[in-house]
Amino acid sequence: METCKICKGDQDSKHYKGFNICTECADLMEDLMSEYFLRTLRHEGSDTKTGYLKYLENGKQFLSDYQRIRKHSKRHLKHMEEHVHEEMQKGAEGGKQRYLERLLQAINWLERCPEFYNYYFKEYYVCPGCGASIFDHYDKQDVGDWLMITCGKCDTVIKKYFSPKFVS
């Protein structure tokens, strides 16, 4: 049996081709990637025209969608790491403490393996239905326990994330 690259535990199944990541760590990666995907879409989607005008005016190279996905990955990891440390300092216990510790392991692994962003998002740069840039044309909606990212032009589902609402 192979070893998970993140937690060093047994890899029970393959979730990402070419990356030995166990099921528990894959779930954590989905949490991190969904947050990053939404932050990137919000930031890049609102600034796309401004960025393109800057390109035209300044003659600088405008980043492709493929490159844009990693543009703010370091900032995201720093933000998430700070958030995890804050939650741990509040005195998380039991399952929440374990979740935060494992999430921190996943964040640290992503810092050492930033190419995972491009692997993970390779199918999400453009809409598979109409070819529109997902940065320029996307919608999001909650459907039950799922967060759906859809194409703003043709309504094709780009990605869905499990996002249960807990009642306290």
XYZ file of N, CA and C in Angstrom:
504
model
N 0.843 -1.181 0.000
C 0.000 0.000 0.000
C 0.890 1.247 0.000
N 0.494 2.253 -0.767
C 1.274 3.483 -0.859
C 0.958 4.407 0.315
N 1.815 5.394 0.504
C 1.691 6.334 1.608
C 1.170 7.674 1.099
N 0.266 8.278 1.857
C -0.271 9.594 1.524
C 0.840 10.633 1.637
N 0.968 11.485 0.627
C 2.008 12.519 0.606
C 1.759 13.613 1.637
N 0.527 13.736 2.106
C 0.200 14.814 3.037
C 0.353 14.366 4.485
N -0.348 13.294 4.879
C -0.366 12.879 6.286
C 0.564 11.709 6.591
N 1.124 11.106 5.557
C 2.024 9.947 5.683
C 1.301 8.678 6.121
N -0.028 8.704 6.126
C -0.817 7.515 6.444
C -0.992 6.647 5.210
N -1.710 5.533 5.373
C -1.974 4.645 4.240
C -2.905 5.320 3.241
N -2.570 5.183 1.971
C -3.428 5.708 0.914
C -4.450 4.640 0.583
N -5.696 4.870 0.953
C -6.739 3.865 0.789
C -7.318 3.816 -0.616
N -7.225 4.893 -1.356
C -7.697 4.903 -2.749
C -7.070 6.088 -3.484
N -7.158 6.069 -4.814
C -6.594 7.147 -5.642
C -7.682 8.171 -5.926
N -7.414 9.403 -5.571
C -8.370 10.479 -5.824
C -7.865 11.425 -6.900
N -6.566 11.636 -6.939
C -5.963 12.553 -7.896
C -4.828 11.827 -8.608
N -4.969 11.643 -9.900
C -3.968 10.914 -10.680
C -2.593 11.579 -10.533
N -1.617 10.760 -10.162
C -0.257 11.252 -10.013
C 0.057 11.829 -8.644
N -0.934 11.911 -7.763
C -0.727 12.431 -6.415
C -1.241 11.397 -5.424
N -0.375 10.895 -4.570
C -0.769 9.919 -3.559
C -1.382 10.658 -2.373
N -2.701 10.734 -2.374
C -3.428 11.454 -1.334
C -4.570 10.559 -0.850
N -4.626 10.325 0.475
C -5.658 9.460 1.048
C -7.030 10.149 1.015
N -8.060 9.405 1.326
C -9.429 9.923 1.275
C -9.632 11.094 2.227
N -9.147 10.971 3.449
C -9.326 12.050 4.421
C -8.640 13.329 3.956
N -7.422 13.203 3.457
C -6.704 14.381 2.965
C -7.332 14.917 1.676
N -7.889 14.037 0.856
C -8.587 14.484 -0.362
C -9.804 15.325 0.017
N -10.507 14.935 1.075
C -11.638 15.736 1.550
C -11.173 17.116 2.018
N -10.041 17.147 2.709
C -9.482 18.424 3.150
C -9.068 19.284 1.956
N -8.491 18.639 0.945
C -8.094 19.370 -0.263
C -9.319 19.970 -0.943
N -10.429 19.242 -0.951
C -11.663 19.782 -1.539
C -12.112 21.029 -0.779
N -11.993 21.009 0.559
C -12.339 22.192 1.352
C -11.449 23.373 0.971
N -10.145 23.133 0.904
C -9.205 24.203 0.554
C -9.404 24.696 -0.875
N -9.575 23.770 -1.801
C -9.699 24.144 -3.209
C -11.014 24.867 -3.493
N -12.097 24.470 -2.825
C -13.372 25.160 -3.059
C -13.282 26.603 -2.587
N -12.685 26.809 -1.428
C -12.500 28.169 -0.914
C -11.631 28.983 -1.874
N -10.547 28.395 -2.325
C -9.646 29.103 -3.238
C -10.329 29.394 -4.573
N -11.055 28.422 -5.107
C -11.751 28.593 -6.381
C -12.715 29.776 -6.301
N -13.511 29.829 -5.237
C -14.468 30.923 -5.090
C -13.777 32.266 -4.898
N -12.719 32.302 -4.111
C -11.978 33.554 -3.919
C -11.367 34.025 -5.234
N -10.802 33.097 -5.990
C -10.177 33.450 -7.266
C -11.215 33.966 -8.248
N -12.342 33.288 -8.339
C -13.391 33.738 -9.253
C -13.908 35.109 -8.858
N -14.128 35.320 -7.572
C -14.618 36.622 -7.112
C -13.620 37.716 -7.452
N -12.347 37.485 -7.140
C -11.316 38.499 -7.368
C -11.042 38.701 -8.848
N -10.760 37.628 -9.554
C -10.396 37.725 -10.969
C -11.586 38.110 -11.839
N -12.752 37.607 -11.505
C -13.932 37.926 -12.298
C -14.268 39.401 -12.255
N -14.067 40.038 -11.102
C -14.392 41.454 -10.986
C -13.308 42.342 -11.573
N -12.112 41.814 -11.735
C -10.985 42.638 -12.163
C -10.512 42.311 -13.576
N -11.197 41.447 -14.286
C -10.722 40.991 -15.585
C -10.588 42.130 -16.584
N -11.609 42.945 -16.727
C -11.553 44.028 -17.708
C -10.490 45.046 -17.331
N -10.383 45.359 -16.054
C -9.347 46.271 -15.608
C -7.977 45.710 -15.962
N -7.771 44.418 -15.701
C -6.491 43.789 -16.025
C -6.198 43.831 -17.506
N -7.196 43.604 -18.321
C -6.991 43.602 -19.771
C -6.685 45.008 -20.268
N -7.370 45.997 -19.722
C -7.071 47.378 -20.112
C -5.644 47.749 -19.717
N -5.216 47.287 -18.547
C -3.828 47.525 -18.136
C -2.868 46.898 -19.136
N -3.195 45.717 -19.599
C -2.367 45.034 -20.596
C -2.278 45.857 -21.872
N -3.421 46.319 -22.345
C -3.425 47.105 -23.578
C -2.665 48.415 -23.405
N -2.854 49.057 -22.260
C -2.210 50.345 -22.018
C -0.720 50.206 -21.746
N -0.343 49.244 -20.975
C 1.047 49.112 -20.542
C 1.865 48.152 -21.384
N 1.208 47.387 -22.239
C 1.939 46.434 -23.072
C 2.489 45.251 -22.296
N 2.016 45.051 -21.078
C 2.495 43.925 -20.274
C 1.780 42.659 -20.694
N 2.419 41.545 -20.431
C 1.821 40.251 -20.772
C 0.622 39.978 -19.870
N -0.525 39.727 -20.493
C -1.737 39.393 -19.744
C -1.743 37.891 -19.493
N -1.969 37.498 -18.271
C -1.895 36.084 -17.903
C -3.034 35.287 -18.505
N -2.730 34.081 -18.931
C -3.779 33.186 -19.429
C -4.592 32.674 -18.245
N -5.770 32.133 -18.520
C -6.596 31.568 -17.456
C -5.841 30.488 -16.697
N -5.035 29.719 -17.404
C -4.271 28.644 -16.771
C -3.322 29.214 -15.725
N -2.689 30.336 -16.032
C -1.761 30.948 -15.089
C -2.501 31.693 -13.985
N -3.651 32.230 -14.301
C -4.399 33.026 -13.337
C -4.828 32.208 -12.128
N -5.029 30.928 -12.297
C -5.548 30.119 -11.203
C -4.566 30.058 -10.032
N -3.265 30.184 -10.297
C -2.275 30.138 -9.210
C -1.797 31.512 -8.784
N -2.316 32.531 -9.393
C -1.833 33.887 -9.166
C -1.807 34.267 -7.682
N -2.827 33.903 -6.936
C -2.919 34.303 -5.530
C -2.860 33.111 -4.578
N -2.269 32.013 -5.019
C -2.254 30.806 -4.186
C -1.476 31.013 -2.888
N -0.359 31.721 -2.940
C 0.422 31.939 -1.712
C -0.364 32.771 -0.710
N -1.057 33.788 -1.205
C -1.873 34.627 -0.324
C -2.996 33.793 0.299
N -3.610 32.940 -0.503
C -4.691 32.084 0.001
C -4.174 31.143 1.092
N -3.031 30.510 0.845
C -2.478 29.588 1.834
C -2.142 30.315 3.131
N -1.573 31.504 3.017
C -1.245 32.295 4.209
C -2.528 32.642 4.971
N -3.550 33.070 4.250
C -4.839 33.400 4.870
C -5.431 32.180 5.581
N -5.437 31.040 4.904
C -6.010 29.830 5.490
C -5.196 29.364 6.697
N -3.878 29.442 6.594
C -3.026 29.037 7.712
C -3.289 29.924 8.933
N -3.391 31.236 8.725
C -3.694 32.150 9.827
C -5.054 31.824 10.439
N -6.030 31.553 9.591
C -7.377 31.219 10.066
C -7.358 29.929 10.896
N -6.635 28.925 10.438
C -6.540 27.657 11.177
C -5.879 27.884 12.531
N -4.786 28.653 12.556
C -4.108 28.933 13.831
C -5.032 29.693 14.791
N -5.802 30.649 14.272
C -6.755 31.384 15.113
C -7.776 30.433 15.728
N -8.306 29.536 14.918
C -9.298 28.575 15.412
C -8.684 27.638 16.454
N -7.432 27.241 16.245
C -6.764 26.355 17.205
C -6.531 27.080 18.533
N -6.208 28.377 18.460
C -5.969 29.155 19.679
C -7.249 29.381 20.479
N -8.387 29.285 19.819
C -9.670 29.433 20.516
C -9.982 28.216 21.380
N -9.158 27.183 21.253
C -9.334 26.001 22.093
C -10.190 24.913 21.479
N -10.021 24.689 20.203
C -10.763 23.608 19.539
C -10.415 22.277 20.200
N -11.409 21.410 20.291
C -11.201 20.109 20.928
C -11.743 18.995 20.057
N -11.302 17.785 20.353
C -11.833 16.583 19.712
C -11.717 16.590 18.204
N -12.848 16.318 17.550
C -12.875 16.214 16.093
C -12.491 17.504 15.397
N -12.899 18.644 15.967
C -12.547 19.928 15.350
C -11.036 20.151 15.414
N -10.415 19.812 16.543
C -8.965 19.955 16.684
C -8.250 19.074 15.667
N -8.703 17.839 15.530
C -8.089 16.919 14.561
C -8.250 17.455 13.137
N -9.446 17.967 12.815
C -9.689 18.541 11.489
C -8.715 19.691 11.219
N -8.555 20.584 12.187
C -7.666 21.736 12.007
C -6.211 21.302 11.851
N -5.788 20.308 12.632
C -4.413 19.804 12.514
C -4.173 19.206 11.134
N -5.139 18.417 10.646
C -4.997 17.811 9.314
C -5.073 18.868 8.214
N -5.925 19.868 8.405
C -6.028 20.952 7.431
C -4.701 21.704 7.345
N -4.060 21.903 8.476
C -2.750 22.550 8.498
C -1.720 21.707 7.749
N -1.774 20.390 7.884
C -0.885 19.509 7.114
C -1.122 19.682 5.617
N -2.383 19.764 5.220
C -2.712 19.934 3.800
C -2.215 21.283 3.285
N -2.354 22.324 4.085
C -1.862 23.655 3.699
C -0.350 23.618 3.520
N 0.342 23.015 4.468
C 1.806 22.920 4.374
C 2.230 22.130 3.143
N 1.508 21.063 2.820
C 1.829 20.285 1.624
C 1.613 21.119 0.363
N 0.517 21.867 0.308
C 0.249 22.715 -0.860
C 1.340 23.766 -1.058
N 1.898 24.264 0.033
C 3.006 25.223 -0.082
C 4.209 24.584 -0.763
N 4.424 23.307 -0.502
C 5.560 22.593 -1.104
C 5.230 22.040 -2.485
N 3.955 21.976 -2.835
C 3.528 21.356 -4.092
C 2.506 22.254 -4.815
N 2.901 23.484 -5.176
C 1.941 24.414 -5.790
C 1.431 23.962 -7.155
N 2.126 23.034 -7.806
C 1.656 22.543 -9.106
C 0.324 21.800 -8.984
N -0.046 21.428 -7.755
C -1.328 20.760 -7.555
C -2.492 21.662 -7.972
N -2.348 22.981 -7.790
C -3.409 23.906 -8.198
C -3.740 23.733 -9.674
N -2.708 23.730 -10.521
C -2.960 23.591 -11.954
C -3.537 22.223 -12.283
N -3.072 21.188 -11.601
C -3.635 19.853 -11.813
C -5.116 19.853 -11.428
N -5.415 20.345 -10.249
C -6.780 20.298 -9.728
C -7.752 21.093 -10.600
N -7.327 22.269 -11.035
C -8.231 23.159 -11.761
C -8.158 23.022 -13.276
N -7.434 22.044 -13.798
C -7.218 21.949 -15.245
C -8.510 21.851 -16.049
N -9.554 21.324 -15.456
C -10.831 21.180 -16.160
C -11.760 22.373 -15.951
N -11.345 23.351 -15.152
C -12.271 24.404 -14.743
C -11.917 25.799 -15.248
N -11.008 25.923 -16.189
C -10.634 27.243 -16.698
C -11.685 27.798 -17.640
N -12.269 26.920 -18.436
C -13.298 27.323 -19.392
C -14.485 26.376 -19.272
N -15.626 26.856 -19.690
C -16.838 26.040 -19.662
C -16.720 24.923 -20.690
N -16.981 23.676 -20.284
C -16.914 22.575 -21.246
C -18.055 22.620 -22.264
N -19.115 23.367 -21.948
C -20.260 23.451 -22.851
C -20.090 24.474 -23.962
N -19.688 25.706 -23.583
C -19.629 26.780 -24.583
C -18.240 27.381 -24.761
N -17.279 27.001 -23.916
C -15.913 27.493 -24.057
C -15.663 28.860 -23.441
N -16.640 29.436 -22.739
C -16.468 30.748 -22.113
C -15.472 30.659 -20.961
N -14.700 31.722 -20.758
C -13.784 31.787 -19.626
C -14.595 31.766 -18.337
N -14.247 30.873 -17.445
C -14.977 30.771 -16.189
C -14.734 32.009 -15.328
N -13.629 32.714 -15.557
C -13.351 33.925 -14.797
C -14.308 35.048 -15.179
N -14.725 35.063 -16.430
C -15.588 36.133 -16.922
C -17.069 35.804 -16.819
N -17.407 34.520 -16.811
C -18.813 34.121 -16.860
C -19.069 32.958 -15.907
N -19.456 33.257 -14.689
C -19.809 32.190 -13.760
C -20.941 32.650 -12.851
N -21.672 31.700 -12.358
C -22.701 31.927 -11.343
C -22.485 30.887 -10.260
N -22.938 31.177 -9.068
C -22.892 30.194 -7.987
C -24.237 30.191 -7.294
N -24.617 29.018 -6.849
C -25.886 28.886 -6.145
C -25.822 27.707 -5.188
N -26.565 27.823 -4.100
C -26.693 26.725 -3.151
C -27.892 25.889 -3.552
N -27.666 24.586 -3.678
C -28.737 23.644 -3.994
C -28.676 22.552 -2.934
N -29.548 22.657 -1.937
C -29.498 21.710 -0.827
C -28.168 21.836 -0.102
N -27.461 20.724 0.032
C -26.153 20.717 0.692
C -25.003 20.939 -0.281
N -25.287 21.384 -1.488
C -24.260 21.551 -2.513
C -24.131 23.005 -2.933
N -22.898 23.428 -3.168
C -22.608 24.723 -3.769
C -22.275 24.443 -5.225
N -23.035 25.018 -6.135
C -22.860 24.765 -7.567
C -22.219 25.984 -8.228
N -21.141 25.752 -8.980
C -20.525 26.779 -9.815
C -20.945 26.455 -11.240
N -21.642 27.390 -11.886
C -22.142 27.149 -13.236
C -21.657 28.232 -14.183
N -21.694 27.931 -15.464
C -21.338 28.896 -16.496
C -22.428 29.961 -16.555
N -22.025 31.219 -16.557
C -22.972 32.318 -16.630
C -23.595 32.487 -18.003
N -23.014 31.859 -19.016
C -23.554 31.969 -20.374
C -24.538 30.850 -20.702
N -24.165 29.598 -20.400
C -25.000 28.470 -20.844
C -25.541 27.621 -19.694
N -25.217 27.973 -18.444
C -25.723 27.291 -17.250
C -25.176 25.872 -17.053
N -24.098 25.510 -17.740
C -23.455 24.211 -17.531
C -22.808 24.179 -16.144
N -22.956 23.076 -15.421
C -22.314 22.930 -14.114
C -20.813 22.732 -14.335
N -20.018 23.618 -13.758
C -18.560 23.551 -13.865
C -18.004 22.695 -12.732
N -18.468 22.951 -11.510
C -17.973 22.230 -10.339
C -19.029 22.311 -9.256
N -19.147 21.247 -8.487
C -20.038 21.301 -7.331
C -19.268 20.839 -6.104
N -19.543 21.507 -4.993
C -18.879 21.217 -3.737
C -19.926 20.880 -2.686
N -19.638 19.858 -1.894
C -20.508 19.497 -0.788
C -20.324 20.540 0.297
N -21.405 21.158 0.715
C -21.336 22.263 1.661
C -22.531 22.203 2.609
N -22.551 21.208 3.514
C -23.722 21.056 4.385
C -23.883 22.234 5.337
N -25.113 22.557 5.638
C -25.425 23.628 6.585
C -25.729 22.959 7.922
N -24.973 23.336 8.932
C -25.167 22.735 10.246
C -26.024 23.646 11.111
N -26.938 23.057 11.852
C -27.779 23.803 12.780
C -27.167 23.646 14.158
N -26.897 24.775 14.818
C -26.267 24.685 16.142
C -27.271 24.851 17.248
